[in-house]
Amino acid sequence: MLEKFIQNFKSERVGNIFEKHNRGKDEIIRASYEVANLIARENQSFSNGEFVKKCVLASVKEIIPEKMSVFENISLSRNTITRRVEDIGGDLMTQLQIKSKTFKFFSLALDESTDVSDTTQLLIFIRGIDTDYNITEELASLESISGTTKGADIFEKVNCCIENLGLTWEKLCSITTDGAPNMVGRNTGLVGRIAELTTSKMIETPIFLHCIIHQQSLCGKIMNLEHVMNIITKTVNFIRSHGLKHRQFIEFLNKIESEHKDVLYHNQVRWLSRGKVLKRFFGLRREIQIFMIEKNKPVEEFENEQRMYDLAFLTDISAHLNELNLKLQKQSKTIFELFSRLYQFTMGICSVTEVDDLFWLCKEEGVDEILRASSIGDNISSIISSGVVNIYKP
């Protein structure tokens, strides 16, 4: 009996040792995955994992030096981070494929853009709902298109995405696009290709929608204030396009202890950049005026009172439009919530009576006629609200 007890005790002790060793190894691997996940979420370079490890080891050395060996075993090399991120991405795709099998209906949202290497990137987002009304929103696929970006090319990528998720066209209820011709073309565009496919399969054609955030951005561009942006773009380019002038401008701002330390570039692709550029430029208008005079490049518009009013108005309204844009970008929003945001925004610009009158006026006369009759100086609220109403005009 004693010998059997000793044998069982030894085997149990050895098992506990191995279990403890494996548990410690699993914790190290999980820590590596957590760091890789953070690096991917923050859009950091995968090689930053090694720098993170150096920081961790330096901290551990000062706080708990006896645990140095444990943290030294955490692998955060560039190759390891790459594998970890690929594993995480593969696991997320597997989870989405499992969830997609329970979808009763689903919709897609497509966004096409070009990266710094002139490669077209097509983002395909999916929103699905199951029989228990559980809604799932995920990035279904990121497709790189190196060749042409015709409707047929985009349709092929969308079709492959649907097949990879194990979904069928019968469950597709709507598609939202950015309104580009290769997306909404009735003949050779994506819309035309899908309509042709659904007709051949004798299934219901999905609803095609124009992205409400994209429409909101377009509404913000109907104001005839390009003469203001042209002045800003020209002035900012003069300051920042030459290294010497740029350094002198920064030194000038530091010398006078200005609140801002530099001007910003305007990027047409990034919708929110205009508001930030305007806010910074307006805040530095006096400093810029002095600097331009010193460089014998005075900006006459700074002396024009009406142009300064236009600049102040454009700065203010762009800030409000940026705030609205960010509110519309929140996840898991329904059309009712988006409409409510737009309606609240409109209420902040003009009264209820003006909105109602404008709505019926748009319906009777047409939005284009109203916009052509509007000017910058008068009835500004009508210009903005008409763009918002145009989204929902019957």
mmCIF file of C-alpha atoms in Angstrom:
data_model
loop_
_atom_site.group_PDB
_atom_site.id
_atom_site.type_symbol
_atom_site.label_atom_id
_atom_site.label_comp_id
_atom_site.label_asym_id
_atom_site.label_seq_id
_atom_site.Cartn_x
_atom_site.Cartn_y
_atom_site.Cartn_z
ATOM 1 C CA MET A 1 0.000 0.000 0.000
ATOM 2 C CA LEU A 2 2.795 2.390 0.920
ATOM 3 C CA GLU A 3 4.679 1.690 -2.280
ATOM 4 C CA LYS A 4 1.508 2.278 -4.343
ATOM 5 C CA PHE A 5 0.844 5.545 -2.526
ATOM 6 C CA ILE A 6 4.412 6.730 -3.192
ATOM 7 C CA GLN A 7 4.083 5.773 -6.872
ATOM 8 C CA ASN A 8 0.776 7.653 -7.225
ATOM 9 C CA PHE A 9 2.208 10.661 -5.403
ATOM 10 C CA LYS A 10 5.228 10.760 -7.715
ATOM 11 C CA SER A 11 3.084 10.469 -10.870
ATOM 12 C CA GLU A 12 0.707 13.179 -9.570
ATOM 13 C CA ARG A 13 3.638 15.457 -8.727
ATOM 14 C CA VAL A 14 5.215 14.932 -12.146
ATOM 15 C CA GLY A 15 1.818 15.626 -13.790
ATOM 16 C CA ASN A 16 1.443 18.864 -11.826
ATOM 17 C CA ILE A 17 4.926 19.948 -12.866
ATOM 18 C CA PHE A 18 4.156 19.366 -16.557
ATOM 19 C CA GLU A 19 0.748 21.041 -16.207
ATOM 20 C CA LYS A 20 2.327 24.079 -14.559
ATOM 21 C CA HIS A 21 5.002 24.215 -17.266
ATOM 22 C CA ASN A 22 2.424 24.034 -20.068
ATOM 23 C CA ARG A 23 0.252 26.624 -18.359
ATOM 24 C CA GLY A 24 3.189 29.013 -18.183
ATOM 25 C CA LYS A 25 3.972 28.411 -21.845
ATOM 26 C CA ASP A 26 0.348 29.059 -22.826
ATOM 27 C CA GLU A 27 0.384 32.338 -20.914
ATOM 28 C CA ILE A 28 3.514 33.440 -22.795
ATOM 29 C CA ILE A 29 1.869 32.631 -26.135
ATOM 30 C CA ARG A 30 -1.306 34.458 -25.153
ATOM 31 C CA ALA A 31 0.758 37.498 -24.181
ATOM 32 C CA SER A 32 2.407 37.409 -27.615
ATOM 33 C CA TYR A 33 -1.013 37.309 -29.286
ATOM 34 C CA GLU A 34 -2.275 40.210 -27.146
ATOM 35 C CA VAL A 35 0.671 42.402 -28.150
ATOM 36 C CA ALA A 36 0.247 41.433 -31.822
ATOM 37 C CA ASN A 37 -3.454 42.318 -31.616
ATOM 38 C CA LEU A 38 -2.651 45.753 -30.167
ATOM 39 C CA ILE A 39 -0.018 46.424 -32.812
ATOM 40 C CA ALA A 40 -2.467 45.528 -35.593
ATOM 41 C CA ARG A 41 -5.283 47.619 -34.106
ATOM 42 C CA GLU A 42 -3.048 50.690 -33.812
ATOM 43 C CA ASN A 43 -1.736 50.268 -37.400
ATOM 44 C CA GLN A 44 1.827 50.007 -36.142
ATOM 45 C CA SER A 45 4.707 48.346 -37.942
ATOM 46 C CA PHE A 46 5.125 44.676 -37.093
ATOM 47 C CA SER A 47 8.802 45.300 -36.349
ATOM 48 C CA ASN A 48 7.711 47.453 -33.385
ATOM 49 C CA GLY A 49 7.153 44.251 -31.421
ATOM 50 C CA GLU A 50 10.877 44.035 -30.686
ATOM 51 C CA PHE A 51 10.857 47.591 -29.346
ATOM 52 C CA VAL A 52 7.840 46.760 -27.169
ATOM 53 C CA LYS A 53 9.730 43.792 -25.736
ATOM 54 C CA LYS A 54 12.711 45.998 -24.865
ATOM 55 C CA CYS A 55 10.385 48.386 -23.033
ATOM 56 C CA VAL A 56 8.734 45.533 -21.141
ATOM 57 C CA LEU A 57 12.065 44.005 -20.124
ATOM 58 C CA ALA A 58 13.371 47.380 -18.941
ATOM 59 C CA SER A 59 10.273 47.821 -16.769
ATOM 60 C CA VAL A 60 10.392 44.272 -15.403
ATOM 61 C CA LYS A 61 14.085 44.645 -14.546
ATOM 62 C CA GLU A 62 13.273 47.563 -12.265
ATOM 63 C CA ILE A 63 10.056 46.212 -10.729
ATOM 64 C CA ILE A 64 10.290 42.395 -10.556
ATOM 65 C CA PRO A 65 13.803 41.361 -11.680
ATOM 66 C CA GLU A 66 13.226 37.768 -10.511
ATOM 67 C CA LYS A 67 10.657 37.354 -13.351
ATOM 68 C CA MET A 68 13.029 38.463 -16.111
ATOM 69 C CA SER A 69 13.390 34.958 -17.540
ATOM 70 C CA VAL A 70 9.614 34.649 -18.013
ATOM 71 C CA PHE A 71 9.295 37.864 -20.005
ATOM 72 C CA GLU A 72 12.419 37.120 -22.027
ATOM 73 C CA ASN A 73 10.637 34.057 -23.438
ATOM 74 C CA ILE A 74 7.883 36.174 -25.019
ATOM 75 C CA SER A 75 8.550 36.176 -28.758
ATOM 76 C CA LEU A 76 7.747 39.520 -30.393
ATOM 77 C CA SER A 77 9.913 39.445 -33.492
ATOM 78 C CA ARG A 78 8.573 40.795 -36.771
ATOM 79 C CA ASN A 79 8.010 37.299 -38.200
ATOM 80 C CA THR A 80 6.236 36.188 -35.038
ATOM 81 C CA ILE A 81 3.959 39.240 -34.996
ATOM 82 C CA THR A 82 3.154 38.610 -38.666
ATOM 83 C CA ARG A 83 2.146 35.015 -37.940
ATOM 84 C CA ARG A 84 0.117 36.065 -34.899
ATOM 85 C CA VAL A 85 -1.810 38.686 -36.890
ATOM 86 C CA GLU A 86 -2.465 36.185 -39.684
ATOM 87 C CA ASP A 87 -3.737 33.682 -37.102
ATOM 88 C CA ILE A 88 -6.032 36.303 -35.566
ATOM 89 C CA GLY A 89 -7.349 37.290 -38.992
ATOM 90 C CA GLY A 90 -7.950 33.670 -39.926
ATOM 91 C CA ASP A 91 -9.802 33.030 -36.673
ATOM 92 C CA LEU A 92 -12.010 36.098 -37.185
ATOM 93 C CA MET A 93 -12.849 34.923 -40.703
ATOM 94 C CA THR A 94 -13.722 31.459 -39.386
ATOM 95 C CA GLN A 95 -16.036 32.987 -36.776
ATOM 96 C CA LEU A 96 -17.684 35.124 -39.473
ATOM 97 C CA GLN A 97 -18.170 32.093 -41.710
ATOM 98 C CA ILE A 98 -19.843 30.238 -38.835
ATOM 99 C CA LYS A 99 -22.098 33.204 -38.060
ATOM 100 C CA SER A 100 -22.982 33.744 -41.712
ATOM 101 C CA LYS A 101 -24.563 30.296 -41.850
ATOM 102 C CA THR A 102 -27.229 31.552 -39.452
ATOM 103 C CA PHE A 103 -28.036 34.717 -41.456
ATOM 104 C CA LYS A 104 -31.609 35.010 -42.612
ATOM 105 C CA PHE A 105 -30.740 38.108 -44.649
ATOM 106 C CA PHE A 106 -27.616 40.177 -45.160
ATOM 107 C CA SER A 107 -26.551 43.438 -46.787
ATOM 108 C CA LEU A 108 -23.238 44.679 -48.141
ATOM 109 C CA ALA A 109 -21.464 48.053 -48.107
ATOM 110 C CA LEU A 110 -18.658 48.684 -50.587
ATOM 111 C CA ASP A 111 -15.956 51.328 -50.517
ATOM 112 C CA GLU A 112 -13.249 51.703 -53.145
ATOM 113 C CA SER A 113 -10.080 53.705 -52.583
ATOM 114 C CA THR A 114 -6.500 53.887 -53.827
ATOM 115 C CA ASP A 115 -3.502 53.467 -51.532
ATOM 116 C CA VAL A 116 -0.082 55.138 -51.740
ATOM 117 C CA SER A 117 1.153 52.519 -54.221
ATOM 118 C CA ASP A 118 -1.723 53.307 -56.629
ATOM 119 C CA THR A 119 -3.310 49.938 -55.916
ATOM 120 C CA THR A 120 -7.084 49.952 -55.650
ATOM 121 C CA GLN A 121 -8.393 48.586 -52.359
ATOM 122 C CA LEU A 122 -11.985 47.373 -52.230
ATOM 123 C CA LEU A 123 -13.477 47.081 -48.753
ATOM 124 C CA ILE A 124 -16.543 44.861 -48.394
ATOM 125 C CA PHE A 125 -18.530 45.225 -45.186
ATOM 126 C CA ILE A 126 -21.341 42.881 -44.251
ATOM 127 C CA ARG A 127 -24.318 43.249 -41.939
ATOM 128 C CA GLY A 128 -26.354 40.112 -41.291
ATOM 129 C CA ILE A 129 -29.339 39.246 -39.141
ATOM 130 C CA ASP A 130 -30.399 35.814 -37.891
ATOM 131 C CA THR A 131 -33.792 34.447 -36.888
ATOM 132 C CA ASP A 132 -33.325 35.752 -33.316
ATOM 133 C CA TYR A 133 -32.731 39.292 -34.659
ATOM 134 C CA ASN A 134 -29.060 39.259 -33.655
ATOM 135 C CA ILE A 135 -27.170 41.683 -35.912
ATOM 136 C CA THR A 136 -23.574 41.067 -36.974
ATOM 137 C CA GLU A 137 -21.416 43.776 -38.581
ATOM 138 C CA GLU A 138 -17.943 42.930 -39.829
ATOM 139 C CA LEU A 139 -15.375 43.679 -42.493
ATOM 140 C CA ALA A 140 -15.975 40.709 -44.762
ATOM 141 C CA SER A 141 -13.027 41.208 -47.088
ATOM 142 C CA LEU A 142 -10.307 43.597 -48.223
ATOM 143 C CA GLU A 143 -9.577 42.981 -51.897
ATOM 144 C CA SER A 144 -6.624 44.460 -53.793
ATOM 145 C CA ILE A 145 -7.267 45.224 -57.458
ATOM 146 C CA SER A 146 -4.078 45.877 -59.397
ATOM 147 C CA GLY A 147 -5.651 46.000 -62.864
ATOM 148 C CA THR A 148 -8.801 47.679 -64.097
ATOM 149 C CA THR A 149 -11.600 48.604 -61.708
ATOM 150 C CA LYS A 150 -14.581 48.115 -63.984
ATOM 151 C CA GLY A 151 -17.926 46.875 -62.806
ATOM 152 C CA ALA A 152 -17.022 43.339 -63.869
ATOM 153 C CA ASP A 153 -13.843 43.391 -61.747
ATOM 154 C CA ILE A 154 -15.696 44.587 -58.660
ATOM 155 C CA PHE A 155 -18.520 42.100 -59.246
ATOM 156 C CA GLU A 156 -16.006 39.243 -59.385
ATOM 157 C CA LYS A 157 -14.535 40.258 -56.016
ATOM 158 C CA VAL A 158 -17.977 40.602 -54.422
ATOM 159 C CA ASN A 159 -19.061 37.231 -55.797
ATOM 160 C CA CYS A 160 -15.928 35.541 -54.396
ATOM 161 C CA CYS A 161 -16.537 37.159 -51.001
ATOM 162 C CA ILE A 162 -20.114 35.873 -50.864
ATOM 163 C CA GLU A 163 -18.995 32.371 -51.855
ATOM 164 C CA ASN A 164 -16.185 32.337 -49.254
ATOM 165 C CA LEU A 165 -18.714 33.129 -46.533
ATOM 166 C CA GLY A 166 -21.011 30.356 -47.710
ATOM 167 C CA LEU A 167 -23.841 32.782 -48.508
ATOM 168 C CA THR A 168 -26.232 32.896 -51.438
ATOM 169 C CA TRP A 169 -27.518 35.777 -53.532
ATOM 170 C CA GLU A 170 -31.081 34.977 -52.467
ATOM 171 C CA LYS A 171 -30.366 36.301 -48.969
ATOM 172 C CA LEU A 172 -28.847 39.582 -50.165
ATOM 173 C CA CYS A 173 -31.344 42.379 -49.480
ATOM 174 C CA SER A 174 -29.337 45.571 -50.194
ATOM 175 C CA ILE A 175 -26.001 46.940 -51.375
ATOM 176 C CA THR A 176 -24.630 50.350 -50.393
ATOM 177 C CA THR A 177 -21.985 52.011 -52.570
ATOM 178 C CA ASP A 178 -20.176 55.339 -52.782
ATOM 179 C CA GLY A 179 -22.032 56.287 -55.974
ATOM 180 C CA ALA A 180 -19.055 55.887 -58.337
ATOM 181 C CA PRO A 181 -19.939 55.128 -62.003
ATOM 182 C CA ASN A 182 -18.309 51.683 -61.905
ATOM 183 C CA MET A 183 -20.536 50.892 -58.929
ATOM 184 C CA VAL A 184 -23.926 52.283 -59.971
ATOM 185 C CA GLY A 185 -23.742 51.789 -63.750
ATOM 186 C CA ARG A 186 -26.974 50.203 -64.950
ATOM 187 C CA ASN A 187 -25.337 48.394 -67.855
ATOM 188 C CA THR A 188 -21.702 47.542 -67.115
ATOM 189 C CA GLY A 189 -21.457 48.695 -63.497
ATOM 190 C CA LEU A 190 -21.743 46.568 -60.387
ATOM 191 C CA VAL A 191 -25.450 47.375 -60.085
ATOM 192 C CA GLY A 192 -26.100 46.244 -63.641
ATOM 193 C CA ARG A 193 -24.123 43.011 -63.166
ATOM 194 C CA ILE A 194 -26.003 42.097 -60.003
ATOM 195 C CA ALA A 195 -29.363 42.955 -61.583
ATOM 196 C CA GLU A 196 -28.480 40.726 -64.539
ATOM 197 C CA LEU A 197 -27.477 37.877 -62.227
ATOM 198 C CA THR A 198 -30.611 38.058 -60.073
ATOM 199 C CA THR A 199 -32.827 38.212 -63.159
ATOM 200 C CA SER A 200 -31.191 35.100 -64.620
ATOM 201 C CA LYS A 201 -31.639 33.277 -61.300
ATOM 202 C CA MET A 202 -35.224 34.545 -61.062
ATOM 203 C CA ILE A 203 -34.695 35.939 -57.576
ATOM 204 C CA GLU A 204 -35.536 39.335 -56.126
ATOM 205 C CA THR A 205 -33.054 42.099 -56.997
ATOM 206 C CA PRO A 206 -31.501 43.716 -53.911
ATOM 207 C CA ILE A 207 -32.018 47.385 -53.092
ATOM 208 C CA PHE A 208 -29.159 49.639 -54.200
ATOM 209 C CA LEU A 209 -28.367 52.566 -51.895
ATOM 210 C CA HIS A 210 -25.981 55.513 -51.902
ATOM 211 C CA CYS A 211 -23.866 55.759 -48.725
ATOM 212 C CA ILE A 212 -25.495 58.313 -46.430
ATOM 213 C CA ILE A 213 -22.122 59.510 -45.082
ATOM 214 C CA HIS A 214 -20.886 60.059 -48.632
ATOM 215 C CA GLN A 215 -24.039 62.027 -49.395
ATOM 216 C CA GLN A 216 -23.521 64.111 -46.269
ATOM 217 C CA SER A 217 -20.022 64.941 -47.476
ATOM 218 C CA LEU A 218 -21.365 65.918 -50.898
ATOM 219 C CA CYS A 219 -23.976 68.147 -49.252
ATOM 220 C CA GLY A 220 -21.160 69.964 -47.474
ATOM 221 C CA LYS A 221 -19.615 70.799 -50.858
ATOM 222 C CA ILE A 222 -22.662 72.521 -52.387
ATOM 223 C CA MET A 223 -21.763 75.823 -50.732
ATOM 224 C CA ASN A 224 -20.144 78.111 -53.277
ATOM 225 C CA LEU A 225 -17.082 78.907 -51.187
ATOM 226 C CA GLU A 226 -14.314 77.523 -53.365
ATOM 227 C CA HIS A 227 -12.767 80.986 -53.607
ATOM 228 C CA VAL A 228 -12.040 80.716 -49.875
ATOM 229 C CA MET A 229 -10.468 77.259 -50.135
ATOM 230 C CA ASN A 230 -8.359 78.354 -53.129
ATOM 231 C CA ILE A 231 -6.823 81.155 -51.067
ATOM 232 C CA ILE A 232 -6.069 78.801 -48.197
ATOM 233 C CA THR A 233 -4.607 76.124 -50.461
ATOM 234 C CA LYS A 234 -2.408 78.642 -52.274
ATOM 235 C CA THR A 235 -1.140 80.199 -49.039
ATOM 236 C CA VAL A 236 -0.484 76.868 -47.296
ATOM 237 C CA ASN A 237 1.331 75.525 -50.361
ATOM 238 C CA PHE A 238 3.559 78.624 -50.421
ATOM 239 C CA ILE A 239 4.529 78.047 -46.793
ATOM 240 C CA ARG A 240 4.954 74.285 -46.832
ATOM 241 C CA SER A 241 6.178 73.522 -50.355
ATOM 242 C CA HIS A 242 9.642 74.995 -49.648
ATOM 243 C CA GLY A 243 11.655 73.580 -46.773
ATOM 244 C CA LEU A 244 13.323 76.905 -45.896
ATOM 245 C CA LYS A 245 10.053 78.872 -45.784
ATOM 246 C CA HIS A 246 8.408 76.140 -43.762
ATOM 247 C CA ARG A 247 11.204 76.134 -41.186
ATOM 248 C CA GLN A 248 11.127 79.923 -41.008
ATOM 249 C CA PHE A 249 7.365 79.888 -40.453
ATOM 250 C CA ILE A 250 7.640 77.328 -37.631
ATOM 251 C CA GLU A 251 10.453 79.355 -36.054
ATOM 252 C CA PHE A 252 8.313 82.499 -36.360
ATOM 253 C CA LEU A 253 5.392 80.794 -34.566
ATOM 254 C CA ASN A 254 7.684 79.560 -31.789
ATOM 255 C CA LYS A 255 9.205 83.000 -31.402
ATOM 256 C CA ILE A 256 5.847 84.692 -30.832
ATOM 257 C CA GLU A 257 4.681 81.729 -28.682
ATOM 258 C CA SER A 258 1.698 80.987 -30.890
ATOM 259 C CA GLU A 259 -0.894 78.444 -29.735
ATOM 260 C CA HIS A 260 -0.442 76.445 -32.953
ATOM 261 C CA LYS A 261 2.923 75.341 -34.264
ATOM 262 C CA ASP A 262 2.200 74.767 -37.961
ATOM 263 C CA VAL A 263 -0.419 74.867 -40.736
ATOM 264 C CA LEU A 264 -2.031 71.726 -42.145
ATOM 265 C CA TYR A 265 -2.349 70.358 -45.666
ATOM 266 C CA HIS A 266 -5.793 69.811 -47.160
ATOM 267 C CA ASN A 267 -6.494 66.315 -48.522
ATOM 268 C CA GLN A 268 -9.554 65.906 -50.757
ATOM 269 C CA VAL A 269 -9.691 62.155 -50.077
ATOM 270 C CA ARG A 270 -9.999 62.647 -46.331
ATOM 271 C CA TRP A 271 -13.367 64.333 -45.883
ATOM 272 C CA LEU A 272 -12.650 65.594 -42.366
ATOM 273 C CA SER A 273 -9.371 67.263 -43.280
ATOM 274 C CA ARG A 274 -10.987 70.420 -44.657
ATOM 275 C CA GLY A 275 -12.535 71.324 -41.320
ATOM 276 C CA LYS A 276 -9.238 70.802 -39.502
ATOM 277 C CA VAL A 277 -7.301 72.823 -42.088
ATOM 278 C CA LEU A 278 -9.828 75.673 -41.892
ATOM 279 C CA LYS A 279 -9.811 75.735 -38.096
ATOM 280 C CA ARG A 280 -6.008 75.851 -37.965
ATOM 281 C CA PHE A 281 -5.759 78.454 -40.742
ATOM 282 C CA PHE A 282 -8.376 80.689 -39.129
ATOM 283 C CA GLY A 283 -6.599 80.424 -35.781
ATOM 284 C CA LEU A 284 -3.321 81.467 -37.404
ATOM 285 C CA ARG A 285 -4.720 84.057 -39.820
ATOM 286 C CA ARG A 286 -2.963 87.035 -38.195
ATOM 287 C CA GLU A 287 0.368 85.213 -37.904
ATOM 288 C CA ILE A 288 0.088 84.059 -41.532
ATOM 289 C CA GLN A 289 -0.727 87.587 -42.670
ATOM 290 C CA ILE A 290 2.394 88.986 -40.964
ATOM 291 C CA PHE A 291 4.589 86.195 -42.323
ATOM 292 C CA MET A 292 3.325 86.624 -45.897
ATOM 293 C CA ILE A 293 3.944 90.389 -45.756
ATOM 294 C CA GLU A 294 7.513 89.763 -44.574
ATOM 295 C CA LYS A 295 8.021 87.453 -47.562
ATOM 296 C CA ASN A 296 6.667 90.106 -49.953
ATOM 297 C CA LYS A 297 3.709 87.854 -50.757
ATOM 298 C CA PRO A 298 0.818 89.702 -49.127
ATOM 299 C CA VAL A 299 -2.591 88.039 -49.371
ATOM 300 C CA GLU A 300 -5.063 90.725 -50.431
ATOM 301 C CA GLU A 301 -8.024 88.698 -49.188
ATOM 302 C CA PHE A 302 -6.892 89.251 -45.594
ATOM 303 C CA GLU A 303 -7.826 92.893 -46.067
ATOM 304 C CA ASN A 304 -11.203 92.028 -47.594
ATOM 305 C CA GLU A 305 -13.828 92.063 -44.852
ATOM 306 C CA GLN A 306 -16.366 89.992 -46.834
ATOM 307 C CA ARG A 307 -13.780 87.290 -47.583
ATOM 308 C CA MET A 308 -12.960 87.087 -43.888
ATOM 309 C CA TYR A 309 -16.661 86.630 -43.146
ATOM 310 C CA ASP A 310 -16.763 83.818 -45.692
ATOM 311 C CA LEU A 311 -13.683 82.215 -44.107
ATOM 312 C CA ALA A 312 -15.225 82.432 -40.627
ATOM 313 C CA PHE A 313 -18.504 80.950 -41.856
ATOM 314 C CA LEU A 314 -16.821 78.114 -43.756
ATOM 315 C CA THR A 315 -14.669 77.304 -40.716
ATOM 316 C CA ASP A 316 -17.692 77.188 -38.430
ATOM 317 C CA ILE A 317 -20.006 75.177 -40.687
ATOM 318 C CA SER A 318 -17.204 72.721 -41.597
ATOM 319 C CA ALA A 319 -16.680 72.015 -37.886
ATOM 320 C CA HIS A 320 -20.388 71.224 -37.530
ATOM 321 C CA LEU A 321 -20.326 69.018 -40.635
ATOM 322 C CA ASN A 322 -17.293 67.146 -39.292
ATOM 323 C CA GLU A 323 -19.099 66.545 -36.019
ATOM 324 C CA LEU A 324 -22.128 65.226 -37.895
ATOM 325 C CA ASN A 325 -19.919 62.994 -40.038
ATOM 326 C CA LEU A 326 -18.335 61.392 -36.970
ATOM 327 C CA LYS A 327 -21.758 60.758 -35.420
ATOM 328 C CA LEU A 328 -22.925 59.024 -38.591
ATOM 329 C CA GLN A 329 -19.875 56.734 -38.541
ATOM 330 C CA LYS A 330 -20.759 54.983 -35.301
ATOM 331 C CA GLN A 331 -21.183 51.227 -35.540
ATOM 332 C CA SER A 332 -24.521 49.364 -35.398
ATOM 333 C CA LYS A 333 -26.555 52.386 -36.496
ATOM 334 C CA THR A 334 -29.986 51.949 -38.064
ATOM 335 C CA ILE A 335 -31.463 54.188 -40.754
ATOM 336 C CA PHE A 336 -33.766 55.700 -38.118
ATOM 337 C CA GLU A 337 -30.807 56.796 -35.990
ATOM 338 C CA LEU A 338 -28.994 58.241 -38.994
ATOM 339 C CA PHE A 339 -32.077 60.153 -40.105
ATOM 340 C CA SER A 340 -32.534 61.432 -36.560
ATOM 341 C CA ARG A 341 -28.962 62.761 -36.539
ATOM 342 C CA LEU A 342 -29.491 64.547 -39.838
ATOM 343 C CA TYR A 343 -32.816 65.975 -38.709
ATOM 344 C CA GLN A 344 -31.263 67.276 -35.472
ATOM 345 C CA PHE A 345 -28.462 68.852 -37.482
ATOM 346 C CA THR A 346 -30.977 70.554 -39.748
ATOM 347 C CA MET A 347 -32.920 71.822 -36.743
ATOM 348 C CA GLY A 348 -29.761 73.476 -35.474
ATOM 349 C CA ILE A 349 -29.441 75.466 -38.710
ATOM 350 C CA CYS A 350 -32.968 76.555 -39.402
ATOM 351 C CA SER A 351 -36.354 76.468 -37.696
ATOM 352 C CA VAL A 352 -38.954 73.739 -38.115
ATOM 353 C CA THR A 353 -41.101 76.020 -40.281
ATOM 354 C CA GLU A 354 -38.215 76.699 -42.653
ATOM 355 C CA VAL A 355 -37.442 72.986 -42.977
ATOM 356 C CA ASP A 356 -41.065 72.047 -43.677
ATOM 357 C CA ASP A 357 -41.483 74.843 -46.196
ATOM 358 C CA LEU A 358 -38.185 73.934 -47.808
ATOM 359 C CA PHE A 359 -39.146 70.261 -48.023
ATOM 360 C CA TRP A 360 -42.322 71.001 -49.956
ATOM 361 C CA LEU A 361 -40.529 73.615 -52.016
ATOM 362 C CA CYS A 362 -37.909 71.024 -52.990
ATOM 363 C CA LYS A 363 -40.698 68.642 -53.888
ATOM 364 C CA GLU A 364 -42.524 71.212 -56.026
ATOM 365 C CA GLU A 365 -39.682 73.205 -57.574
ATOM 366 C CA GLY A 366 -36.695 70.858 -57.401
ATOM 367 C CA VAL A 367 -33.495 71.148 -55.378
ATOM 368 C CA ASP A 368 -31.306 72.299 -58.272
ATOM 369 C CA GLU A 369 -33.428 75.396 -58.915
ATOM 370 C CA ILE A 370 -33.283 76.350 -55.236
ATOM 371 C CA LEU A 371 -29.515 75.962 -55.076
ATOM 372 C CA ARG A 372 -28.995 78.051 -58.197
ATOM 373 C CA ALA A 373 -31.136 80.813 -56.720
ATOM 374 C CA SER A 374 -29.240 80.760 -53.394
ATOM 375 C CA SER A 375 -26.124 82.826 -52.656
ATOM 376 C CA ILE A 376 -23.448 82.773 -49.977
ATOM 377 C CA GLY A 377 -24.521 85.874 -48.162
ATOM 378 C CA ASP A 378 -28.267 85.185 -47.850
ATOM 379 C CA ASN A 379 -30.321 82.152 -46.869
ATOM 380 C CA ILE A 380 -27.309 80.031 -45.878
ATOM 381 C CA SER A 381 -29.507 77.710 -43.827
ATOM 382 C CA SER A 382 -31.546 76.861 -46.920
ATOM 383 C CA ILE A 383 -28.415 75.787 -48.775
ATOM 384 C CA ILE A 384 -27.402 73.307 -46.074
ATOM 385 C CA SER A 385 -30.881 72.001 -45.329
ATOM 386 C CA SER A 386 -31.677 71.559 -49.011
ATOM 387 C CA GLY A 387 -28.679 69.262 -49.346
ATOM 388 C CA VAL A 388 -29.876 67.213 -46.361
ATOM 389 C CA VAL A 389 -33.456 67.100 -47.637
ATOM 390 C CA ASN A 390 -32.222 65.940 -51.031
ATOM 391 C CA ILE A 391 -31.130 62.672 -49.436
ATOM 392 C CA TYR A 392 -34.692 61.824 -48.469
ATOM 393 C CA LYS A 393 -36.629 63.602 -51.231
ATOM 394 C CA PRO A 394 -39.421 61.250 -52.439
#
